[in-house]
Short mmCIF file of C-alpha atoms and ligand atoms in Angstrom, two decimals:
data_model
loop_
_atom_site.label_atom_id
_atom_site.label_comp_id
_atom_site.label_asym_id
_atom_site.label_seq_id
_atom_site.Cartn_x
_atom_site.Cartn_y
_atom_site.Cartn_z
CA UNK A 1 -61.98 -18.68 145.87
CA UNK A 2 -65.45 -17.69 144.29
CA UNK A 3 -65.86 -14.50 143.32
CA UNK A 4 -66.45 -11.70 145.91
CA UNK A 5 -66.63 -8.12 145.34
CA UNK A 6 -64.65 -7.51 148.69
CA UNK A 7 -62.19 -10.26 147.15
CA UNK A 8 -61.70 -8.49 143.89
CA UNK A 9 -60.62 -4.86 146.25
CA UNK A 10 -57.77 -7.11 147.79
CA UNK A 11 -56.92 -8.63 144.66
CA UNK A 12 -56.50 -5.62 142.74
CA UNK A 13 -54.69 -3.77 146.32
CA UNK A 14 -52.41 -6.51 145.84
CA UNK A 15 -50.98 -7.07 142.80
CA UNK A 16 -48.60 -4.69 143.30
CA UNK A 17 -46.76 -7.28 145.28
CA UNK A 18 -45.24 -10.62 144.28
CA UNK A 19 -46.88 -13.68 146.05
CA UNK A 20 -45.06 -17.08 147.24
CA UNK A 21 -46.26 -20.19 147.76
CA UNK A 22 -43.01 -22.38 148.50
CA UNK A 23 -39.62 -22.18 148.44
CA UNK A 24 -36.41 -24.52 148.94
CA UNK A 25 -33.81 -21.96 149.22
CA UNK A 26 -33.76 -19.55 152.59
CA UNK A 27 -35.17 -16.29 151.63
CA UNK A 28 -32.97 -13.67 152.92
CA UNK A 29 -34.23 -10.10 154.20
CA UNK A 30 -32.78 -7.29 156.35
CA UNK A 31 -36.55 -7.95 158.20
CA UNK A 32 -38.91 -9.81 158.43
CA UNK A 33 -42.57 -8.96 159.48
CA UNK A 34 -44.92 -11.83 161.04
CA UNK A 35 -48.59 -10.36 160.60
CA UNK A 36 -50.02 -8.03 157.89
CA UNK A 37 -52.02 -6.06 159.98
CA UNK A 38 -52.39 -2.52 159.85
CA UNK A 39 -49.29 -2.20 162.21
CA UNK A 40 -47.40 -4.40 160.06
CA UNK A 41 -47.87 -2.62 156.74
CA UNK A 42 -47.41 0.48 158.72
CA UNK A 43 -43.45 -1.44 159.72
CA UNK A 44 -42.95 -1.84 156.10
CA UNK A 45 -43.53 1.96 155.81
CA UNK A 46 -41.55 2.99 158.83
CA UNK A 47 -38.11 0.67 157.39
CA UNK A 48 -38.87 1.59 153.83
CA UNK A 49 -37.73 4.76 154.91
CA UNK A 50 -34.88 4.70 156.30
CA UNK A 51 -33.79 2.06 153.61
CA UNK A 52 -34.64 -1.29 155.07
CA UNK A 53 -36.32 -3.76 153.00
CA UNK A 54 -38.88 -5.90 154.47
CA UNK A 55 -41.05 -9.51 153.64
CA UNK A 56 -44.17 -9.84 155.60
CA UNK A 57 -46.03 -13.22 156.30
CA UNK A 58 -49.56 -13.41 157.53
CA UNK A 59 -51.50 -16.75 157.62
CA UNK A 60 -54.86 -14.92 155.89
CA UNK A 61 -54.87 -14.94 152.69
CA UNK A 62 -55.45 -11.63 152.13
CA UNK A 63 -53.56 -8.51 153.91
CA UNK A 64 -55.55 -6.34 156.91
CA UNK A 65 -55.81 -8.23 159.88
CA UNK A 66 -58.55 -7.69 162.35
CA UNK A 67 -59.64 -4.08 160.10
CA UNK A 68 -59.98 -6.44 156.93
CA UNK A 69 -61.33 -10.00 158.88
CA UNK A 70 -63.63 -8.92 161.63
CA UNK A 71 -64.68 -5.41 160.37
CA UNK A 72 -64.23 -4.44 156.96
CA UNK A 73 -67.39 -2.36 156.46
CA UNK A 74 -67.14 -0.56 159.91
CA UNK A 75 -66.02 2.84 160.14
CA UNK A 76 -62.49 4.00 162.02
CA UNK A 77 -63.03 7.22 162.82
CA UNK A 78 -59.53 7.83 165.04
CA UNK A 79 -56.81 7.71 162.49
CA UNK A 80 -55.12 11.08 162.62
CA UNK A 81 -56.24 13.44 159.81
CA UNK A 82 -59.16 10.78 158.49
CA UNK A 83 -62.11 11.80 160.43
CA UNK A 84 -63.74 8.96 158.92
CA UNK A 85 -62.37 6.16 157.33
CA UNK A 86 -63.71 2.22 156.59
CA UNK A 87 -61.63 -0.57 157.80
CA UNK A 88 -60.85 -1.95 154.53
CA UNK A 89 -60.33 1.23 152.59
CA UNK A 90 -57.64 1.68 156.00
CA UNK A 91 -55.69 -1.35 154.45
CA UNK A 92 -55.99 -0.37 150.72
CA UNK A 93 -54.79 3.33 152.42
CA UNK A 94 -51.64 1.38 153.49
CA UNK A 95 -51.05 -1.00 150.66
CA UNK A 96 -51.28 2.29 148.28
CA UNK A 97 -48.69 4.07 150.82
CA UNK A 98 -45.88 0.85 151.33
CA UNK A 99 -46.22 0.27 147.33
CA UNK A 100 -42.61 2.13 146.95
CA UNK A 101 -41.58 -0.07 148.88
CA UNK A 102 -41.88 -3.26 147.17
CA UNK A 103 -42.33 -5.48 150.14
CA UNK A 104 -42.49 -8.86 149.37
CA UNK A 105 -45.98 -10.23 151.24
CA UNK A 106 -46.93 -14.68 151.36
CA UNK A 107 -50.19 -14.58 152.12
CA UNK A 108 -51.65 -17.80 153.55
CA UNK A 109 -48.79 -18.53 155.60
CA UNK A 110 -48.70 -19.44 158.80
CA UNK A 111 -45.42 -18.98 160.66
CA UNK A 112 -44.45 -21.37 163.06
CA UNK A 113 -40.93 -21.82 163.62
CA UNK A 114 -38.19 -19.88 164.85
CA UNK A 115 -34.67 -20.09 166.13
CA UNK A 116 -31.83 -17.42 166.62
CA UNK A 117 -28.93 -18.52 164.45
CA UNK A 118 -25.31 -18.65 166.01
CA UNK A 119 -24.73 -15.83 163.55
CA UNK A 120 -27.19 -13.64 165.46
CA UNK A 121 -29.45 -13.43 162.59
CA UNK A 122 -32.82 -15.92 162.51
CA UNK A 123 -34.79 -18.62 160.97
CA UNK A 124 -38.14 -18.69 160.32
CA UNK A 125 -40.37 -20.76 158.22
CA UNK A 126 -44.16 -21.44 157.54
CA UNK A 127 -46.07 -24.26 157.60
CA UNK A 128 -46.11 -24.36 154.17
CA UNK A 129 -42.47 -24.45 153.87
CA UNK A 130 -41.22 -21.12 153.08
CA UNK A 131 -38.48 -20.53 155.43
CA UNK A 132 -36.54 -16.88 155.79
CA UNK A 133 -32.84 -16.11 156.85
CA UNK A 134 -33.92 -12.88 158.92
CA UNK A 135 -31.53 -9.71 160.16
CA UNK A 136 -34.49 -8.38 162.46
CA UNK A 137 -38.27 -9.75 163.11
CA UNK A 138 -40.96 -7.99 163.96
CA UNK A 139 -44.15 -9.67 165.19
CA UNK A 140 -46.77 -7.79 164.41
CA UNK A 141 -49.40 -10.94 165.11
CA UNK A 142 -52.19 -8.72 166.70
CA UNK A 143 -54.33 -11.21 168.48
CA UNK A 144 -52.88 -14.08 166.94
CA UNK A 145 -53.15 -16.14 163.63
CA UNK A 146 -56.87 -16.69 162.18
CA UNK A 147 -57.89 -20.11 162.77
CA UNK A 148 -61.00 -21.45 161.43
CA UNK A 149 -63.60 -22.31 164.08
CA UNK A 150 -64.33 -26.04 163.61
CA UNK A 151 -67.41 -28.21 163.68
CA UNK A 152 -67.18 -29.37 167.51
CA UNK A 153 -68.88 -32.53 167.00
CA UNK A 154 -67.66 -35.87 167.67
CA UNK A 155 -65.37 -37.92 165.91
CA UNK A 156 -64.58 -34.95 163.82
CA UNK A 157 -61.21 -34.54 163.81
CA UNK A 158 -60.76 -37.42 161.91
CA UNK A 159 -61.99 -36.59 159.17
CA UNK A 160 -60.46 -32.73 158.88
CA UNK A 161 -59.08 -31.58 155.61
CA UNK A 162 -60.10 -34.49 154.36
CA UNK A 163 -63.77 -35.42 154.11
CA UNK A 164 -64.35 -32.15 156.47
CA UNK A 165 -62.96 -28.93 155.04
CA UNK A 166 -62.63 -25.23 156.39
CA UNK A 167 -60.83 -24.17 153.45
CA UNK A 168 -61.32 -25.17 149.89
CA UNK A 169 -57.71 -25.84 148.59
CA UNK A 170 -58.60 -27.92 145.61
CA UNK A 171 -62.09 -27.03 144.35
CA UNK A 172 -62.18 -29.43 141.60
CA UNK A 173 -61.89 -32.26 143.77
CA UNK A 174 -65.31 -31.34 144.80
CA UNK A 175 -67.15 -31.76 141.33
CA UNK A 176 -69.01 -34.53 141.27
CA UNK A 177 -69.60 -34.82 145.04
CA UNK A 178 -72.53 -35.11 147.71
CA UNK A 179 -72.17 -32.08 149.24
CA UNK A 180 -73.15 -30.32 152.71
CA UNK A 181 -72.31 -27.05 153.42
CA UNK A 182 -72.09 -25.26 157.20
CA UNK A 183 -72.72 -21.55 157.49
CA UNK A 184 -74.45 -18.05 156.45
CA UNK A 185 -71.88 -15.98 156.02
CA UNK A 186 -69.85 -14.97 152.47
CA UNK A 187 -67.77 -17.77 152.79
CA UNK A 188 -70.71 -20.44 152.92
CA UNK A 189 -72.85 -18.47 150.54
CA UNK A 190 -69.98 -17.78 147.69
CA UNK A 191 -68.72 -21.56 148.13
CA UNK A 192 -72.77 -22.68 147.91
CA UNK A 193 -73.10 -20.67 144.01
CA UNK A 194 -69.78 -21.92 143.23
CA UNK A 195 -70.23 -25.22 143.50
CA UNK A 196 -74.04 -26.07 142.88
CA UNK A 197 -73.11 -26.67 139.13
CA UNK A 198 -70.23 -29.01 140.12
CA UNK A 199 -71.60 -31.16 142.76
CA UNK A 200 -73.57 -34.03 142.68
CA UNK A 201 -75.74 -32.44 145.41
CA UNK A 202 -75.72 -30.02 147.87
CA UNK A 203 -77.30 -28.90 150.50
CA UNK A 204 -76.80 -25.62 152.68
CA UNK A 205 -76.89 -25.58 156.44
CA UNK A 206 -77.29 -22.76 158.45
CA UNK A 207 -78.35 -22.68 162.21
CA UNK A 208 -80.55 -19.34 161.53
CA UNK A 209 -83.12 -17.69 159.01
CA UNK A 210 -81.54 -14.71 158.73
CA UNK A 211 -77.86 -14.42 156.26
CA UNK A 212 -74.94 -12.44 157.53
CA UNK A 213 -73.33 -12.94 153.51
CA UNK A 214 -74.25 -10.19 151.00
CA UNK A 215 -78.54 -9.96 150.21
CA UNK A 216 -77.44 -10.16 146.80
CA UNK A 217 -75.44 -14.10 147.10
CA UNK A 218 -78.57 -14.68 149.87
CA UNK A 219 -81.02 -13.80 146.86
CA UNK A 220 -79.43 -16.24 144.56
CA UNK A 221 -79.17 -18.87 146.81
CA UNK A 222 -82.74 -18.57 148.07
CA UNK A 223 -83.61 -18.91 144.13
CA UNK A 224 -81.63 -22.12 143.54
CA UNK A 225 -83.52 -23.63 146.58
CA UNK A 226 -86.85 -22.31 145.09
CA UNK A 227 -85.74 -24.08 141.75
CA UNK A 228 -84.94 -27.56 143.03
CA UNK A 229 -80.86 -27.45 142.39
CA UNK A 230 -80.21 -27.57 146.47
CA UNK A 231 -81.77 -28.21 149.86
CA UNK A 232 -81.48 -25.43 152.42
CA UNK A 233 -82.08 -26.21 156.39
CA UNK A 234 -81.93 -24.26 159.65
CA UNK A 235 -80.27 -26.65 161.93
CA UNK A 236 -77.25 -27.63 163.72
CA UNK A 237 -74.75 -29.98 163.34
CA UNK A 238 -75.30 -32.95 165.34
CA UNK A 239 -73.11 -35.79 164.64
CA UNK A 240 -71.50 -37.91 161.91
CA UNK A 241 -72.68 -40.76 159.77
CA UNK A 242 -69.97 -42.99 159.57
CA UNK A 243 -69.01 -46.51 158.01
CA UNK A 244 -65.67 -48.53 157.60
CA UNK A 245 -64.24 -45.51 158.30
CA UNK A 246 -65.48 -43.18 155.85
CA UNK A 247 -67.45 -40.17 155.96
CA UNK A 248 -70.73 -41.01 155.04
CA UNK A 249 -73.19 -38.03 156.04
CA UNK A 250 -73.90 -35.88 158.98
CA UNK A 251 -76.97 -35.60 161.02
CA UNK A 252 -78.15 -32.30 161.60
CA UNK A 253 -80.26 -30.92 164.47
CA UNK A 254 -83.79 -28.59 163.41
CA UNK A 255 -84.57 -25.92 166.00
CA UNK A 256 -87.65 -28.32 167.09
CA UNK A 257 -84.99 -30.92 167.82
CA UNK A 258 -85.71 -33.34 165.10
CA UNK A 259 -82.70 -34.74 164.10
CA UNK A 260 -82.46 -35.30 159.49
CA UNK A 261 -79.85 -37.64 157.93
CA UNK A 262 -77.94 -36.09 155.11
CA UNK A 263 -75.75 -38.18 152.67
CA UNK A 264 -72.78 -36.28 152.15
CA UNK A 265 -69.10 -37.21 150.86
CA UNK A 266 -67.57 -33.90 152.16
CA UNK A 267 -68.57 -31.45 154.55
CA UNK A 268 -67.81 -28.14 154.25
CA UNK A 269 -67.56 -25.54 157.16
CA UNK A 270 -67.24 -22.19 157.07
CA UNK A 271 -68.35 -20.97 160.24
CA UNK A 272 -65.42 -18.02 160.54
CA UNK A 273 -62.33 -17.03 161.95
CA UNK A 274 -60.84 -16.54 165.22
CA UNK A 275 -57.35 -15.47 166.13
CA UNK A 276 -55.00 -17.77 168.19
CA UNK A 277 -51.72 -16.72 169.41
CA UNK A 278 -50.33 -20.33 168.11
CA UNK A 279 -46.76 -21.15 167.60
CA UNK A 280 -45.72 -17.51 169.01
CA UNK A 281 -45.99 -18.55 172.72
CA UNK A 282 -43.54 -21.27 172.31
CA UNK A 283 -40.89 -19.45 171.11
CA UNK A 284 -39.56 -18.51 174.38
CA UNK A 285 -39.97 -14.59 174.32
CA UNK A 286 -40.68 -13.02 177.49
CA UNK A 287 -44.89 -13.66 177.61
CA UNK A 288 -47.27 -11.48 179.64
CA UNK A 289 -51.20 -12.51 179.56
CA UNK A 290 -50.19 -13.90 175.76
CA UNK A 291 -49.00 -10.66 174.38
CA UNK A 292 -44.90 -10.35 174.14
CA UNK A 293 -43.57 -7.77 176.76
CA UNK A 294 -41.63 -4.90 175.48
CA UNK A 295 -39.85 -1.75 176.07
CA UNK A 296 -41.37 1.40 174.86
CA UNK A 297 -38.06 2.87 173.44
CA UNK A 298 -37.40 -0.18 170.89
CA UNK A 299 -40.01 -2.57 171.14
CA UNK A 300 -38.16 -5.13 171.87
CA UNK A 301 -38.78 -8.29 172.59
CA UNK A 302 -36.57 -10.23 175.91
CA UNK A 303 -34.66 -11.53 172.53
CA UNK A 304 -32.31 -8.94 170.84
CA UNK A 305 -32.90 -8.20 167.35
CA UNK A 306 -36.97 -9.69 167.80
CA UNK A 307 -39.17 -6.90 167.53
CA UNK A 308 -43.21 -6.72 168.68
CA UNK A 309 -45.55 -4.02 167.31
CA UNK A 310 -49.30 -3.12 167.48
CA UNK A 311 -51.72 -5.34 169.62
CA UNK A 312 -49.12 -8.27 170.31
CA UNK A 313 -47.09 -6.71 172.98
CA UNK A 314 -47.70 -5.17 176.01
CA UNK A 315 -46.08 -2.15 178.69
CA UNK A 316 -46.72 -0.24 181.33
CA UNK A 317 -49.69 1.83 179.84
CA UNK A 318 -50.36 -0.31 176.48
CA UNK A 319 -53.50 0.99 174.43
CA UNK A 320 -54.84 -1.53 171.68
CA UNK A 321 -55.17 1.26 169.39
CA UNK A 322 -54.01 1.53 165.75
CA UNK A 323 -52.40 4.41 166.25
CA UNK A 324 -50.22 2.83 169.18
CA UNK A 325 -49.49 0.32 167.01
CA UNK A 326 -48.30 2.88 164.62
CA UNK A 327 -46.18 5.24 167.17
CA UNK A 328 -44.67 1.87 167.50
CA UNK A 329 -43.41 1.09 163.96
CA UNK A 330 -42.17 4.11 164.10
CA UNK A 331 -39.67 3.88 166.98
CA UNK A 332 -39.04 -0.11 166.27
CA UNK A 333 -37.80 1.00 162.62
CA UNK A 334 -34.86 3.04 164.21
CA UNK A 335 -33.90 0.32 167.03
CA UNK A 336 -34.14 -2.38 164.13
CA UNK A 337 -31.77 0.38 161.72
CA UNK A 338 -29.54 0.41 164.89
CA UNK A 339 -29.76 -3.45 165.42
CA UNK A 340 -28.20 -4.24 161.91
CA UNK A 341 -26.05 -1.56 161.07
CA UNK A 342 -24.55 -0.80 164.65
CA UNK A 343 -22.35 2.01 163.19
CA UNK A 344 -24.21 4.04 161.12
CA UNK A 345 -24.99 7.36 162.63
CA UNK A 346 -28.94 8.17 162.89
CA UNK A 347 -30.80 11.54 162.72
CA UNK A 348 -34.45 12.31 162.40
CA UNK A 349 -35.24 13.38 158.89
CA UNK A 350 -38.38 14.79 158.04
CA UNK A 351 -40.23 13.27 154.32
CA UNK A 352 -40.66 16.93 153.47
CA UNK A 353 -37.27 17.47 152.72
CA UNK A 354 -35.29 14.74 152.76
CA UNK A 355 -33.89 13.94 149.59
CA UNK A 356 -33.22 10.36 150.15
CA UNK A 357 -36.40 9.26 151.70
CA UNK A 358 -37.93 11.15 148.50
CA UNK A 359 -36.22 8.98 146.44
CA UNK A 360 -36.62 6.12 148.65
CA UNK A 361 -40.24 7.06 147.73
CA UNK A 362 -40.08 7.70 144.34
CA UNK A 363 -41.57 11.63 144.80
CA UNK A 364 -39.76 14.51 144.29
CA UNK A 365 -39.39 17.27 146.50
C1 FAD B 1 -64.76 -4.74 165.79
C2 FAD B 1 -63.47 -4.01 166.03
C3 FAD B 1 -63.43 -2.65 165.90
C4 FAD B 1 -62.23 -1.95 166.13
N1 FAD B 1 -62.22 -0.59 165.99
C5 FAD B 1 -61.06 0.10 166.19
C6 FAD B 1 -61.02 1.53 166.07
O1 FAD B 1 -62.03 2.18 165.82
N2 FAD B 1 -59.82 2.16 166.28
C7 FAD B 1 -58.67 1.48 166.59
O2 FAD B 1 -57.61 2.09 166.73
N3 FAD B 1 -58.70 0.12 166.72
C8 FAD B 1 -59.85 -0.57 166.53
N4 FAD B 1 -59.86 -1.94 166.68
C9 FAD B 1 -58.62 -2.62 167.08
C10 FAD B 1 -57.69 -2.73 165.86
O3 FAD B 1 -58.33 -3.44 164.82
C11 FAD B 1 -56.41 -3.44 166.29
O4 FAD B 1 -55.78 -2.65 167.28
C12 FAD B 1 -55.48 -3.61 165.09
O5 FAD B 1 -56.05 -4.43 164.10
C13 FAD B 1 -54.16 -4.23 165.53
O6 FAD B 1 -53.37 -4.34 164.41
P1 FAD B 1 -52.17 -5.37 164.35
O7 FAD B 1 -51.51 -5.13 163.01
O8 FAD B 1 -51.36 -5.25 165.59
O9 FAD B 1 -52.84 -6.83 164.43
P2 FAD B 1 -54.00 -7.54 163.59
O10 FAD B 1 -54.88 -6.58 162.91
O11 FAD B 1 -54.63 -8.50 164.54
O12 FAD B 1 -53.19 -8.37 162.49
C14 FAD B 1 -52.31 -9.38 162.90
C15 FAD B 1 -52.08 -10.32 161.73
O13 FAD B 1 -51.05 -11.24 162.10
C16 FAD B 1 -51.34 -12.50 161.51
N5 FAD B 1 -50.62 -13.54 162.27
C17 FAD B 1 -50.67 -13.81 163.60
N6 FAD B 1 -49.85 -14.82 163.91
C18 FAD B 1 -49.27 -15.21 162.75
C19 FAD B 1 -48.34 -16.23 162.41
N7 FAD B 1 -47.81 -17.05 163.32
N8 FAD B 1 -47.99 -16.35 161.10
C20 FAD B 1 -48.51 -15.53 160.15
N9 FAD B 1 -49.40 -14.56 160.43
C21 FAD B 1 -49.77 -14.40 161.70
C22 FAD B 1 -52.86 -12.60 161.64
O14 FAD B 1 -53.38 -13.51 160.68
C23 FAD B 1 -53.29 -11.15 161.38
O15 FAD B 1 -53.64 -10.94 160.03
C24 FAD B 1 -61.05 -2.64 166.48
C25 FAD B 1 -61.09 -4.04 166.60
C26 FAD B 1 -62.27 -4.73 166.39
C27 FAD B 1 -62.29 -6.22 166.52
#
């Protein structure tokens, strides 16, 4: 990815953790946690201390959920004992606070398969082919997994990840390219000064005047176009230029409804996120108006050992709140203790004085 000043927060939140991105081997965990959302970090938290070690698996590439993809500058202001507090700085609050912890997080991850083993425990994997041997899961998957929103026009879906890309996985196959790019936010704008050095040329589409990215990235941009090193237009996509079956440009639409040809070997579109609830619904947990139906003393799932936290399940009085979501870790952290060690006595301990969850958090009393 370019460089980003929000980026470079998460970056340096994170390296604290280890990162995966493939493995043969089952990875086996006491738990695993599907969504890094505040309510998931929050789980990690919860386990961590009562000794349970956790991996975590969200399909962003950074941690946060909704707080650190739909509203990272916004102020929270109902988080117990923060009267204010941004959305972002609310993730790097619970990356800072799980860091004893030492849960493993794979980022950019989608998970999509599941089974319960004969065993009782389960199996997981991505879509990128990391698979987990789980004791306990706990989906944590908010509104569902961040999906890009695509292009819409015809004959598109052809051509995506390919010739039309909503994620830049391999930027230097780009150099040397015709190059149209599809949106105003940070995405489009960081992608657009990346690349106008490497590309053959490019052009920047966005369907308004005004930027959502940061003034600063708009600024540069708007001085690039100013210089001659790349076209900018307010239009819409309209449809694809096409010939023996490759990608050959894309007509877009001007708000006067002329319609302009533009050359282009790849398209690129970043026109956001939005969450789907994806491979979850299919995985035959008890499903109520797509969240996963639970009881409010575990958080159980209708499959033993398959936890849901936070704005994926719903009950008889369900609040999308944060701080449900994080009453919820709570009480899911002693079922899922209970789940895997059956026979081990459990009392309340307070991190004041408890000794072991001291250590457990490397503080002394
Ligand atoms: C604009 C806005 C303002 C808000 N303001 C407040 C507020 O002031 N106070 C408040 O309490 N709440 C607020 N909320 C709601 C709050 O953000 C949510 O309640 C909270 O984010 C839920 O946390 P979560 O961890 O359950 O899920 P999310 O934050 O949605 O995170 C879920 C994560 O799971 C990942 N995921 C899903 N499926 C998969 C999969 N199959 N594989 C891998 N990863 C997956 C997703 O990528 C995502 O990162 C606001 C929401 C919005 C949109």
């Amino acid at each position: 990815m370019p460089p980003r000043c929000r980026l470079h927060a998460k970056v340096t939140a994170l390296s604290q953790f280890a990162s995966t991105s493939g493995a043969a081997a089952p990875i086996s965990t006491e738990a695993l946690i599907i969504g890094a959302g505040p309510c998931g970090l929050f789980q990690v938290f919860e386990l961590g201390l009562l000794g349970i070690s956790a991996h975590v698996v969200d399909s962003l590439q950074h941690p946060g959920g909704q707080c650190a993809e739909l509203y990272p500058d916004k102020p929270i202001y109902d988080i117990p004992a923060l009267p204010v507090c941004g959305a972002q700085e609310l993730v790097d609050r619970l990356l800072q606070q799980i860091k004893p912890f030492k849960a493993q997080l794979h980022l950019g991850q989608e998970v999509v398969e599941f089974a319960r083993r004969d065993s009782g425990r389960f199996h997981l994997a991505t879509a990128g082919g990391v698979s987990f041997d789980a004791g306990a899961v706990v989906i944590a998957a908010g509104l569902g997994s961040f999906q890009p929103r695509r292009i819409g026009i015809e004959g598109a879906q052809a051509f995506e990840g390919s010739a039309i890309q909503y994620r830049i996985r391999n930027a230097a196959e780009l150099a040397g390219r015709h190059l149209v790019i599809f949106g105003g936010g940070d995405s489009a704008l960081d992608w657009t000064l990346e690349l106008l050095s490497k590309a053959a040329s490019l052009t920047l589409v966005h369907r308004r005047k005004e930027f959502r990215a940061a003034p600063a990235s708009v600024g540069r941009m708007q001085q690039a176009v100013a210089a001659g090193n790349m076209r900018l237009f307010e239009a819409l996509p309209h449809s694809l230029l096409t010939a023996d079956g490759a990608l050959r440009g894309v007509n877009i639409r001007a708000p006067d409804g002329a319609v302009h040809a533009l050359p282009a070997d790849r398209l690129l579109v970043f026109f956001g996120l939005h969450p789907k609830l994806g491979p979850i619904a299919d995985w035959g947990l008890a499903l109520e108006r797509k969240a996963l139906t639970v009881d409010t003393e575990k958080f159980q799932t209708s499959v033993p050992g398959v936890f849901a936290i936070g704005d994926i399940n719903t009950y008889p009085g369900k609040k999308k709140l944060i701080l449900s979501g994080f009453h919820e870790a709570a009480l899911a952290a002693f079922a899922i203790q209970h789940h895997l060690y059956p026979q081990k006595k459990q009392f309340l301990q307070y991190t004041t004085t408890s000794p072991v969850m001291q250590q457990r958090l490397g503080v002394t009393g």
